[in-house]
């Protein structure tokens, strides 16, 4: 069974950069549709930040982060990263990684806190 663990969250000042990592314990499923990063700000619903299809590496970004954030994939142990540049206070929230596949294959991590404040 797959477990996802996010890391890299921190308190940073506006304009700074941060890189988040998503590590995997257990066997990575053979058939994956996509992985992605989602975030949830206090009092708001969880929203999609960026996704990447597994076979072709196609990316998709929320309008608010396009041109500032970059999602990437790597190896089976730490398959996904999120490079965040020119951070803004509104980027503050808990960031979750997700793995989605066919049928009922849908895993979420516990989240990592990102706080952007002066």
Coordinates of C-alpha atoms in Angstrom, one line a residue:
X1 CA 0.0 0.0 0.0
X2 CA 1.3 3.5 -0.9
X3 CA 2.0 6.2 1.7
X4 CA 2.8 9.7 0.7
X5 CA 4.9 12.1 2.9
X6 CA 5.4 15.8 2.1
X7 CA 8.3 17.8 3.3
X8 CA 9.9 21.2 2.9
X9 CA 7.3 23.5 4.3
X10 CA 8.6 26.5 6.2
X11 CA 8.0 30.1 7.2
X12 CA 9.4 32.4 4.5
X13 CA 9.1 36.1 3.6
X14 CA 7.3 37.4 0.6
X15 CA 9.4 37.1 -2.6
X16 CA 11.4 34.2 -1.4
X17 CA 11.5 30.6 -2.8
X18 CA 10.8 27.2 -1.3
X19 CA 10.9 23.6 -2.6
X20 CA 8.5 20.9 -1.5
X21 CA 9.1 17.2 -1.9
X22 CA 6.7 14.2 -1.9
X23 CA 8.3 10.9 -0.8
X24 CA 6.7 7.5 -1.3
X25 CA 6.9 4.5 1.1
X26 CA 5.7 1.1 -0.2
X27 CA 5.6 0.1 -3.9
X28 CA 4.8 2.7 -6.4
X29 CA 1.7 1.6 -8.4
X30 CA 2.5 0.5 -12.0
X31 CA -0.4 2.3 -13.5
X32 CA -0.5 6.0 -12.5
X33 CA -2.6 8.7 -14.2
X34 CA -1.1 11.7 -12.5
X35 CA 0.4 13.2 -9.3
X36 CA -0.2 16.6 -8.0
X37 CA 0.0 19.3 -5.4
X38 CA -3.0 20.8 -3.6
X39 CA -3.2 23.4 -0.9
X40 CA -5.7 24.4 1.7
X41 CA -5.8 27.9 3.4
X42 CA -7.5 28.5 6.7
X43 CA -11.3 28.6 6.2
X44 CA -11.1 27.6 2.5
X45 CA -11.6 24.4 0.5
X46 CA -8.6 22.5 -0.8
X47 CA -7.6 23.6 -4.3
X48 CA -5.4 22.2 -7.0
X49 CA -2.1 23.9 -7.4
X50 CA -0.3 21.8 -10.0
X51 CA -0.6 18.4 -11.6
X52 CA 1.7 16.3 -13.8
X53 CA 0.6 13.3 -15.9
X54 CA 2.8 10.3 -15.2
X55 CA 3.4 8.9 -18.7
X56 CA 3.8 12.0 -20.7
X57 CA 4.8 14.6 -18.0
X58 CA 2.1 17.1 -19.1
X59 CA 1.7 19.8 -16.5
X60 CA -1.3 21.9 -15.4
X61 CA -1.2 24.9 -13.0
X62 CA -3.7 27.0 -11.2
X63 CA -3.9 30.5 -12.7
X64 CA -2.6 32.1 -9.4
X65 CA 0.7 30.1 -9.5
X66 CA 1.4 29.9 -13.2
X67 CA 4.8 31.3 -14.1
X68 CA 5.9 31.2 -10.4
X69 CA 5.6 27.5 -9.5
X70 CA 7.1 24.4 -11.2
X71 CA 6.0 20.8 -10.7
X72 CA 8.4 18.0 -11.6
X73 CA 8.7 14.2 -11.3
X74 CA 11.8 12.2 -10.4
X75 CA 12.4 8.7 -9.0
X76 CA 10.2 6.1 -7.3
X77 CA 11.2 7.1 -3.7
X78 CA 10.8 10.8 -4.1
X79 CA 8.7 11.1 -7.3
X80 CA 7.5 14.6 -7.2
X81 CA 8.6 18.2 -6.3
X82 CA 7.1 21.6 -6.3
X83 CA 9.5 24.6 -6.8
X84 CA 7.8 27.8 -5.6
X85 CA 9.3 31.2 -6.5
X86 CA 8.2 34.7 -5.7
X87 CA 6.0 33.6 -2.9
X88 CA 3.1 35.7 -1.7
X89 CA 1.2 35.8 1.5
X90 CA -1.8 34.3 -0.3
X91 CA 0.2 31.2 -1.0
X92 CA 0.0 30.4 2.7
X93 CA -1.6 27.0 3.5
X94 CA -1.1 23.3 4.0
X95 CA 0.2 21.7 0.9
X96 CA -0.7 18.1 0.1
X97 CA 0.6 15.7 -2.5
X98 CA -1.7 13.3 -4.3
X99 CA -1.3 10.2 -6.4
X100 CA -4.2 9.2 -8.7
X101 CA -4.7 6.1 -10.8
X102 CA -7.4 3.9 -12.3
X103 CA -10.5 2.8 -10.4
X104 CA -10.2 3.6 -6.6
X105 CA -6.5 4.4 -6.7
X106 CA -6.3 7.8 -5.0
X107 CA -3.7 8.5 -2.2
X108 CA -3.1 11.7 -0.2
X109 CA -0.3 12.8 2.1
X110 CA -0.7 14.4 5.5
X111 CA 0.4 17.8 4.3
X112 CA 3.2 20.3 5.0
X113 CA 2.7 23.9 6.3
X114 CA 3.8 26.8 4.1
X115 CA 3.6 30.2 5.7
X116 CA 4.5 33.4 3.7
X117 CA 4.7 36.4 6.0
X118 CA 6.8 39.4 6.7

